[in-house]
Each structure stands twice: as C-alpha cells, then as structure tokens.
Short mmCIF file of C-alpha atoms in Angstrom, two decimals:
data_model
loop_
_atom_site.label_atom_id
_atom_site.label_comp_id
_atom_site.label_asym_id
_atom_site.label_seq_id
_atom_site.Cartn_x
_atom_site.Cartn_y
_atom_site.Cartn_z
CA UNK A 275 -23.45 -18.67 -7.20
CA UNK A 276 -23.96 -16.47 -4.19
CA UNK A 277 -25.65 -13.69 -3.65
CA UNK A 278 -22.01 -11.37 -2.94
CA UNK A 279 -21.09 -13.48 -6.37
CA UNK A 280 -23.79 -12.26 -8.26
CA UNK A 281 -23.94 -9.09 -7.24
CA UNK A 282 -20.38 -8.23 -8.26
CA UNK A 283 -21.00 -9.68 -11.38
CA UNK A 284 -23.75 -7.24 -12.14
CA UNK A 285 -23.14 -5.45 -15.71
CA UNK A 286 -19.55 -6.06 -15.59
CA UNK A 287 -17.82 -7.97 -18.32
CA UNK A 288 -14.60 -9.91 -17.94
CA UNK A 289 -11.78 -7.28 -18.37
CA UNK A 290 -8.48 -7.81 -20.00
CA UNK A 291 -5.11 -7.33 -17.79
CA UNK A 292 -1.99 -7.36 -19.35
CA UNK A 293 1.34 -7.92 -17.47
CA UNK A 294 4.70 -6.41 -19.15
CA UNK A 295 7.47 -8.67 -18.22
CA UNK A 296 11.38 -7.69 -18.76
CA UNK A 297 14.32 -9.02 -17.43
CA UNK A 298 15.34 -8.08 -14.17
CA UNK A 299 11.37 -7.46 -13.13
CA UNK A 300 10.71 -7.78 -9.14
CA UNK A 301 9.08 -11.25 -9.18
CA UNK A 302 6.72 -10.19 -6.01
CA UNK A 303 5.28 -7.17 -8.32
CA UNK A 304 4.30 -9.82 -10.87
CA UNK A 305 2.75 -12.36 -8.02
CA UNK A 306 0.96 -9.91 -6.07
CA UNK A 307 -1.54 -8.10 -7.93
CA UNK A 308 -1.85 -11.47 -10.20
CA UNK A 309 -2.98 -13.54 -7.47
CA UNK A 310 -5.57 -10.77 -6.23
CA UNK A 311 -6.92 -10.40 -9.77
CA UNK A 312 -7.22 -14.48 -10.16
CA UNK A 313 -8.86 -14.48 -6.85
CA UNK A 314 -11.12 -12.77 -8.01
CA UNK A 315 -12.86 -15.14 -9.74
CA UNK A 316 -13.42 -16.97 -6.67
CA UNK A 317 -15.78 -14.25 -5.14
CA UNK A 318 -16.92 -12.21 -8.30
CA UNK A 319 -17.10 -15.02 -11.19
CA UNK A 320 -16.27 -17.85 -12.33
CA UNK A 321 -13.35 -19.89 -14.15
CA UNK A 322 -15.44 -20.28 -17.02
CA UNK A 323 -16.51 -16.13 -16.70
CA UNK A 324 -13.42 -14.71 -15.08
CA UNK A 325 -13.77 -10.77 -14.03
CA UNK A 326 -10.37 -10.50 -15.02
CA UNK A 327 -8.47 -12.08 -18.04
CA UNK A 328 -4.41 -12.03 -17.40
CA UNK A 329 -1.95 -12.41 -19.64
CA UNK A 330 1.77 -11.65 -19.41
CA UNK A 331 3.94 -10.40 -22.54
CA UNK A 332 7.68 -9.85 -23.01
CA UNK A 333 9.40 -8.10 -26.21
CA UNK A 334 9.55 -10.55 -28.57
CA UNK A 335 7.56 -13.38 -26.17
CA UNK A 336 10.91 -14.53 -24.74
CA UNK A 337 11.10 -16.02 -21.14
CA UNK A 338 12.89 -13.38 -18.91
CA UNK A 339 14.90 -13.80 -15.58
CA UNK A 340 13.27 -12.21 -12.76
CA UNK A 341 15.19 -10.53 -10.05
CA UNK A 342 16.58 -13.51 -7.71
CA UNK A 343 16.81 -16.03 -10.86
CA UNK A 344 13.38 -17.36 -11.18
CA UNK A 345 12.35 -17.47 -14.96
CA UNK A 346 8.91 -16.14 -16.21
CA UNK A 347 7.79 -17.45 -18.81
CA UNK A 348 5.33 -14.77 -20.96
CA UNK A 349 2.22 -15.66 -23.18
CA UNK A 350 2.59 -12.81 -25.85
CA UNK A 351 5.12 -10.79 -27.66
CA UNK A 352 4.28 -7.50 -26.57
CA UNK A 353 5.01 -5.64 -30.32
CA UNK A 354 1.51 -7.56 -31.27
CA UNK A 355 -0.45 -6.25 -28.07
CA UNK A 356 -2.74 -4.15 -29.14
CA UNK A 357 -4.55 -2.53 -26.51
CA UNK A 358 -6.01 -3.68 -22.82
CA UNK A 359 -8.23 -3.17 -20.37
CA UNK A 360 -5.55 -2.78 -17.65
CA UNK A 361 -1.64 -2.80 -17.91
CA UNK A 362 0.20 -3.71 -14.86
CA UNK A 363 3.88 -2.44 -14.81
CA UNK A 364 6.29 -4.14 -12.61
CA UNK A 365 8.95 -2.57 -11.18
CA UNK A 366 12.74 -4.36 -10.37
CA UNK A 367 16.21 -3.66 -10.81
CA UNK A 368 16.13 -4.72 -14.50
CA UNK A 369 14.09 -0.83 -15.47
CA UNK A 370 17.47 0.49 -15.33
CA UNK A 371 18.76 -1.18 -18.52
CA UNK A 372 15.20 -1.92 -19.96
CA UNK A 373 14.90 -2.30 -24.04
CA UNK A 374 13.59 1.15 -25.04
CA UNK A 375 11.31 -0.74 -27.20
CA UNK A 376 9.46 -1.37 -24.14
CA UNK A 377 9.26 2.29 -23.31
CA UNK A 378 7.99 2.85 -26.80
CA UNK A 379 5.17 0.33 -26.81
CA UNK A 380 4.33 1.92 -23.65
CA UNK A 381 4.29 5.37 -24.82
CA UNK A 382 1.90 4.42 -28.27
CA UNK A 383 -0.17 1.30 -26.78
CA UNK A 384 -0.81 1.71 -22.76
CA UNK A 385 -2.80 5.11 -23.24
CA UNK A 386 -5.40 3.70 -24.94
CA UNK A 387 -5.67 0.66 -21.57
CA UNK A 388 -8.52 2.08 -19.43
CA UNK A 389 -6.56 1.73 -16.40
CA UNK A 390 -2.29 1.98 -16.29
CA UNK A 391 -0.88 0.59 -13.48
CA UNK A 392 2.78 0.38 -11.96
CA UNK A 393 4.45 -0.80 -8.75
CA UNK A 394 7.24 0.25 -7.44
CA UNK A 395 9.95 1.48 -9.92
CA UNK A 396 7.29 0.50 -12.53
CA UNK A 397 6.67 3.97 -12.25
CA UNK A 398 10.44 4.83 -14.19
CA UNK A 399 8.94 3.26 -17.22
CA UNK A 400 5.48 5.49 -17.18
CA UNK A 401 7.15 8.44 -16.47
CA UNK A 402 9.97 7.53 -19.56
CA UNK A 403 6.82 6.96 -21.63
CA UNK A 404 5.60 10.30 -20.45
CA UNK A 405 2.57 9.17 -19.01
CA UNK A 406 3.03 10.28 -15.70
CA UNK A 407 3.46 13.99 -16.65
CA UNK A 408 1.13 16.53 -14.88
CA UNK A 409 0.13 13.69 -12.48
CA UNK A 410 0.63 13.00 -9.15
CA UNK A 411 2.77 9.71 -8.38
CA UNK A 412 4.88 7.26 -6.13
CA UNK A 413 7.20 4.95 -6.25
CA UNK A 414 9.43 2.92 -3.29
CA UNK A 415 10.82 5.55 -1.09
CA UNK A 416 14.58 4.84 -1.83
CA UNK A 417 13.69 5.82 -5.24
CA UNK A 418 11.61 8.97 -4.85
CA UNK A 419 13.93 11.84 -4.87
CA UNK A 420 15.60 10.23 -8.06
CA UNK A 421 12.04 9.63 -9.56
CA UNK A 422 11.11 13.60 -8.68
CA UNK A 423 14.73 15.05 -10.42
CA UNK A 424 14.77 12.54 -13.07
CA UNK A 425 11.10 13.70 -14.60
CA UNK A 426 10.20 16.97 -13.18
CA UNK A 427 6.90 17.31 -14.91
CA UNK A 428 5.88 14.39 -12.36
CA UNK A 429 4.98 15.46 -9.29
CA UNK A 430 6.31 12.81 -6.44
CA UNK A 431 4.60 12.07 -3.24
CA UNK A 432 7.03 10.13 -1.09
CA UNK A 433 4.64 9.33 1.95
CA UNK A 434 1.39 7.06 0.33
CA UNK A 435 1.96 3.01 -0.57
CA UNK A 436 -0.21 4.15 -3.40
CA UNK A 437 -1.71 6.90 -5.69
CA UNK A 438 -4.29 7.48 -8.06
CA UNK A 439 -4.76 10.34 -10.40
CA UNK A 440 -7.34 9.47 -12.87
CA UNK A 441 -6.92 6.19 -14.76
CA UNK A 442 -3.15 5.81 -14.06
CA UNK A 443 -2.55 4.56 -10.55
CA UNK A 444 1.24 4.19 -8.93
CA UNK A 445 2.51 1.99 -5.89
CA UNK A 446 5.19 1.83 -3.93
CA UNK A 447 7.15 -1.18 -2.54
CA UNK A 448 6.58 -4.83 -3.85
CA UNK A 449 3.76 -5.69 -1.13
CA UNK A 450 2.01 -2.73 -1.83
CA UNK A 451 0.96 -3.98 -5.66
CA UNK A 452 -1.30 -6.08 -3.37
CA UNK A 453 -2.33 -3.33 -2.10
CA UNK A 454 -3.38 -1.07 -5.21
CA UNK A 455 -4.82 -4.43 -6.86
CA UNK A 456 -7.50 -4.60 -3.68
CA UNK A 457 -8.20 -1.32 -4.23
CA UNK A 458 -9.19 -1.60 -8.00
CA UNK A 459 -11.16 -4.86 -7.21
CA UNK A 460 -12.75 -2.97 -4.53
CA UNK A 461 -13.54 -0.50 -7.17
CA UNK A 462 -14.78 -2.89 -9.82
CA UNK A 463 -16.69 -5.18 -7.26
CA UNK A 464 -17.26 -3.66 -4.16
CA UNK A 465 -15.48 -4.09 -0.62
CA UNK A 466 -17.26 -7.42 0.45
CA UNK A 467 -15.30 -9.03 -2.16
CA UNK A 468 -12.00 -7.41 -1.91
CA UNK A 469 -12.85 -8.56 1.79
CA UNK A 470 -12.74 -11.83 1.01
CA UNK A 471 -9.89 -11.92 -1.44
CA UNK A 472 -7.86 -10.60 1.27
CA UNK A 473 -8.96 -13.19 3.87
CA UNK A 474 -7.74 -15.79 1.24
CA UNK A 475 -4.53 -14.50 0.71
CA UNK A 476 -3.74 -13.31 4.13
CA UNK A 477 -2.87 -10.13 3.72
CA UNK A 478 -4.20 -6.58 5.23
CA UNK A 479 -7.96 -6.56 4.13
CA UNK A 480 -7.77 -2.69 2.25
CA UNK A 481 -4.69 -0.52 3.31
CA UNK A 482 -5.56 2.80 2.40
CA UNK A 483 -3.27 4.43 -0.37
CA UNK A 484 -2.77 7.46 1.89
CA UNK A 485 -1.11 5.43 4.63
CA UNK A 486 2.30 6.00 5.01
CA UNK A 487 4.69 3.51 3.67
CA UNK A 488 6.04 3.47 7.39
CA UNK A 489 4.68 2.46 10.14
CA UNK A 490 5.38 4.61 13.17
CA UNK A 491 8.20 1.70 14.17
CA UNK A 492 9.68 2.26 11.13
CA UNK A 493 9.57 5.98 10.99
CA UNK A 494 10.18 7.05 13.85
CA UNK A 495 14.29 6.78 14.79
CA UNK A 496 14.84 3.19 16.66
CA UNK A 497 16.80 3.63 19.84
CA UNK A 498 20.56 2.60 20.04
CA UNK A 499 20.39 1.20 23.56
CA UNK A 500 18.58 -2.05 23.67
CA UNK A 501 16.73 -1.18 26.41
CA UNK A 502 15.20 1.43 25.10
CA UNK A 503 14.92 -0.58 21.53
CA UNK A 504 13.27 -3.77 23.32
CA UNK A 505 10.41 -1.48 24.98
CA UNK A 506 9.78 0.60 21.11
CA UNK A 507 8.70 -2.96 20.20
CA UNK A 508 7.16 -4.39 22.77
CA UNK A 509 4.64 -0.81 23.03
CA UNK A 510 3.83 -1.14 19.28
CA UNK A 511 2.82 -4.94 20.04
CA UNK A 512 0.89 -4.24 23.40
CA UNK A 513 -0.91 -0.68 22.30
CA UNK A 514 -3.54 -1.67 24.92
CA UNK A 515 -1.12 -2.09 28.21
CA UNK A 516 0.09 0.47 30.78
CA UNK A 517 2.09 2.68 28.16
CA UNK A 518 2.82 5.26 30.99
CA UNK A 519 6.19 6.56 31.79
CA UNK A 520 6.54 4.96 34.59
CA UNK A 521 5.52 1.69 33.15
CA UNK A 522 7.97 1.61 30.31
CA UNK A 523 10.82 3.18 32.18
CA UNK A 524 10.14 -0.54 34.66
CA UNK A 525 10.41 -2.47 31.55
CA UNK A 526 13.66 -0.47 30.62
CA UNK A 527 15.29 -0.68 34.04
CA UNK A 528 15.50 3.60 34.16
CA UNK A 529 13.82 5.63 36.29
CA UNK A 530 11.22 7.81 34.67
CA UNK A 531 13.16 11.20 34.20
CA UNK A 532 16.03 8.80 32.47
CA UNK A 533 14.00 7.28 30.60
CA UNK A 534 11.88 10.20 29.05
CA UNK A 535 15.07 11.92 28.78
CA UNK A 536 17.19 9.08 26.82
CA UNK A 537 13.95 7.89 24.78
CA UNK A 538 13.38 11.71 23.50
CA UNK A 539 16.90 11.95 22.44
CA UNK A 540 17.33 8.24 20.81
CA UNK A 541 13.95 7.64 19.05
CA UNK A 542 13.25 11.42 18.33
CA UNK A 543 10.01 11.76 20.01
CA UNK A 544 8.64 11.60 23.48
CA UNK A 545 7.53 8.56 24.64
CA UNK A 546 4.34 9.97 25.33
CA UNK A 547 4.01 11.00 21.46
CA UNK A 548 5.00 7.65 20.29
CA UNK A 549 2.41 5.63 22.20
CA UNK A 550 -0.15 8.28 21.09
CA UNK A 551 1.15 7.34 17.55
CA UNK A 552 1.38 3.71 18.08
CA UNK A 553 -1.84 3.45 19.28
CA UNK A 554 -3.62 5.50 16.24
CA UNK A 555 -1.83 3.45 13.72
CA UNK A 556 -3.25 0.52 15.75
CA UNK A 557 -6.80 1.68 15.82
CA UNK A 558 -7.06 2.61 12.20
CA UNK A 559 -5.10 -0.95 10.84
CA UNK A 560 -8.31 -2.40 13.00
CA UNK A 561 -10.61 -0.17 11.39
CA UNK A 562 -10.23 -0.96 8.02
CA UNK A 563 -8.92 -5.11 8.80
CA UNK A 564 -11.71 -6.09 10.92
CA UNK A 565 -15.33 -5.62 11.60
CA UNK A 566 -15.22 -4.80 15.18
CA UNK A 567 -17.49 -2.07 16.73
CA UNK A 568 -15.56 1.09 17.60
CA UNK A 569 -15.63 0.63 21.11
CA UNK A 570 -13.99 -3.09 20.88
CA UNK A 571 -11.44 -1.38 18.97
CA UNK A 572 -11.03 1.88 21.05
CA UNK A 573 -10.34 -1.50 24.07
CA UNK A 574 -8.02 -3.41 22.20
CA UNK A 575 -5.68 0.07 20.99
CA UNK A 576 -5.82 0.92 24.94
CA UNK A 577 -8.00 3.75 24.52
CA UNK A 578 -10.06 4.83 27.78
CA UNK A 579 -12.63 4.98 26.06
CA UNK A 580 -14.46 5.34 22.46
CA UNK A 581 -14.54 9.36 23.46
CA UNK A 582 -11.30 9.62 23.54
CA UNK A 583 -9.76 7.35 20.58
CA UNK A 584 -12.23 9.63 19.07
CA UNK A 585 -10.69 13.05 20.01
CA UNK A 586 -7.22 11.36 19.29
CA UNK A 587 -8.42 10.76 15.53
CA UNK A 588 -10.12 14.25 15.26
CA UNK A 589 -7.08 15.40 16.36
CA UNK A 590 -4.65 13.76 14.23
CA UNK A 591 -6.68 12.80 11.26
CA UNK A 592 -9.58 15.76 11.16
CA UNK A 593 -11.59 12.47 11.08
CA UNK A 594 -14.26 10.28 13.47
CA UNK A 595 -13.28 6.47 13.96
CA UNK A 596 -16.79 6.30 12.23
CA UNK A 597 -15.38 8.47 9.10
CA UNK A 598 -12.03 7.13 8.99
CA UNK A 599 -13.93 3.30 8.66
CA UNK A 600 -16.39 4.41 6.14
CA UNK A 601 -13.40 6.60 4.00
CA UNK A 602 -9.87 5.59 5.05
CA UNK A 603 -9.04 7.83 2.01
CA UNK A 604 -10.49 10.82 3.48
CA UNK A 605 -7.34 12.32 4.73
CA UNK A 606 -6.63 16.15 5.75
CA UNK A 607 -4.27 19.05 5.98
CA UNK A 608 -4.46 18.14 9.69
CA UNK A 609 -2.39 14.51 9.31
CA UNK A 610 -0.21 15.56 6.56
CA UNK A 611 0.97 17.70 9.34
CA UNK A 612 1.21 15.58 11.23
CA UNK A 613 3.27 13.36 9.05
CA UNK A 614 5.87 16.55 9.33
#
C-alpha cells in the first residue's frame, strides 16, 4: 500500500452506500457515482477493505428497466433496508410515476443515512419525501422552474451542477453525479485521491459545484449565420490565439464593424465579452484539471500575462488564480453577477 493509500485510509472505516433503483431510473446516474465510489478502492483501500460498500435495492428486490431498456438488476428489497451510510438517488423519467412506497421509505429510512444524495430529478423524490424543505437545491435545468413551483419550501438554484446544504447534497444533469461523487471522495479522502480517480475514469479532475451547468458556448446565444457560428467554436477551442476583432472578423469573411455589429446582435454579447468569458472559463477548467503553474496557464488561456488573467479573475470572480485553485468553491456576489 502506498503512502496516498494509507493515508486516506487513516481512521476511516468502510462506509455503506445504498443505491435506490426504480423503473425508468437514468442508467448514467446509477454508473457514474458507482464507478467513482468503486474506484475508490483503488487509491484509498482495498478489495478486501473497500472505503465504500455499494449495494443497489428496488421495492420488493425486483430487476427494473432503466431508461433506454437496459435492465438493473438490484441486491436488496428496499422495505428491509434499514439505514445507510449514504443513499444515492437517481434521477430518470421513471420519478414521474414512481411507487409512493418508494417516497415513503425515503421519507422514514434516508434521514437517518449520514449523507442523502440525488442527481438530477433524484431531487423530485427528496423533495416528495420532504427532505429538501428549508434547503437549498438543484436539479437539471429543464426541470428547475417545475422543481421550485412544485415544492415551494425548497429553495432552487438553477445555475450550480451541484449543491450541498448540510448532509443532503443535490446534482444536476446525469454527468454531474460524477461530479458530486468526486466531491464527497474528495471530502472523505482528500483531493490526491479524487485526483487519481478522475485520471482513471477520464473525466474533469474536481468541477466545482458552483460552476455553471453551461459553459459560456452553451449559454451564451449561438449565432444563426454559420460564419459567425464556425468562429464561436473555433475561439472557445483556441482561447490562446489572436481573439481580436479584426482577427475573427478574417476568419468570418466581415469586416470588423460587420462583424462586431452582427456577432452582438446574434450571440448576445460582444465579441470582445465572449472571448473575455471564454478565456476565464478556460483558465479556471485548467486550474482545478491540471497542475500547471499559473503562469503556464495564464499562456495557454491567451492571457498577456499572469497580471492580467489575474485582474480578469478579481474582476469576475472577486478571486486570485491562486484562490480560485486552492477554493474553486469560494465564489462571490461579484460572479453571480456576473452570471446575470
């Protein structure tokens, strides 16, 4: 065993997860945080001493059929679940017409967990069990408004991929389960091993749960003329090239007063706004998905220098690069604001 092994194995016992499967559950919510917890045991344990114990239950202990067709198959009855460390609730199209018994088992048994957990519309079934009243939650952003009229002791934040008020935590799309699971390993085992787990799976190493469930591509309005489209993309790929007027109106075939006039009125911002936007989301993904030095990273985001990707942050985030990397979290009135 290493020494990142033992360390994270340091007067922690092997916790108890519990899965709640139904039919109709989003497959990927199940997957996700599954794998990240199993993974675990690859940089904080063992597969005789596992830090986390899964097990998946269904009403009754019946196979189910995820969304898509592929059948789960469940190793408990959920009635005879007692209690659990953590319980993971997936979301899927099959909450709309879930057995209320599952709601009830929910409302009696997952309080006493030590952790409650849902992604995506997961969250429907806490907040029918009650147990997302007075708290602060998400879900996937199609489903927030509903979420926020449906159960108006909840209070619904659209904009994070995750949130966590005390023990009960909330994600938002399918991918971001990954996300939230990180996050508690993090917690339970430090970020050297959620490092790692996130190497070996491939995924972002530790998306903050205040980052938008956007990116700015996705947020910001894409441009009707292809043109216009072509050079949205090919700025968010390229943060460090020429991003000037000038530059992109070449690559668009306009000439600069077209093009900052058309790209204002298509995409919704001025072009100088979105590469100042593009580049930021660039510079903090890099931040918290790579060890680089701040002035490697201030290079690669096309920053003139570390000075100024510094001003950009204080300006946007009320944060240093140096802040941002040590507490992605750390977010202020100053970018919800900006978010606006």
């Amino acid at each position: 065993m290493d020494g990142r092994r033992a360390a994270g194995l340091a007067g922690l016992r092997t916790q108890s997860v519990l899965v709640v499967l139904f039919d109709g559950v989003q497959p990927l919510d199940v997957a996700g945080p599954v794998d990240v917890f199993t993974a675990a045991a690859r940089y904080a344990g063992s597969e005789d001493a596992p830090p986390y114990a899964i097990r998946t239950a269904s009403l009754g202990g019946t196979p189910v059929r995820s969304a898509g067709g592929l059948g789960l198959v469940p190793d408990l009855d959920l009635t005879e679940v007692r209690e659990a460390d953590l319980v993971l609730v997936p979301g899927g199209p099959g909450v709309a017409d879930v057995d209320g018994r599952l709601v009830s088992w929910l409302r009696e048994r997952a309080p006493r967990a030590g952790r409650l957990v849902s992604v995506c519309t997961g969250a429907y079934l806490l907040a029918s069990a009650g147990l997302l009243d007075g708290r602060r939650a998400t879900t996937h952003w199609e489903c927030c408004a509903y979420l926020a009229d449906r159960f108006p002791r909840v209070t619904v934040d659209p904009d994070p991929i995750f949130v966590r008020d005390g023990s009960v935590s909330t994600s938002a799309g399918v991918t971001t389960g990954v996300d939230l699971a990180l996050a508690l390993v993090e917690e339970d085992f430090g970020r050297a091993v959620a490092y790692e787990i996130a190497r070996l799976l491939v995924v972002h190493v530790r998306r903050p749960g205040d980052q938008p469930q956007f990116s700015t591509q996705l947020a910001a309005q894409v441009a009707r003329s292809d043109p216009l489209r072509e050079v949205q993309y090919w700025a968010a790929a390229h943060p460090a090239a020429d991003l000037t007027v000038p530059a992109m109106a070449g690559r668009a075939g306009l000439s600069p007063r077209q093009f900052a006039r058309a790209f204002a009125d298509q995409v919704g911002v001025t072009p100088g706004r979105y590469v100042d936007l593009v580049r930021l989301e660039a510079a903090r993904r890099m931040l918290t998905d790579t060890r680089d030095g701040v002035s490697a990273v201030a290079r690669r985001c096309g920053y003139g220098s570390p000075e100024a990707m510094r001003r950009a942050f204080l300006r946007e985030l009320g944060l240093s690069p140096t802040e941002y990397r040590r507490d992605p979290a750390g977010r202020t009135d100053t970018e919800s604001s900006s978010r606006r």
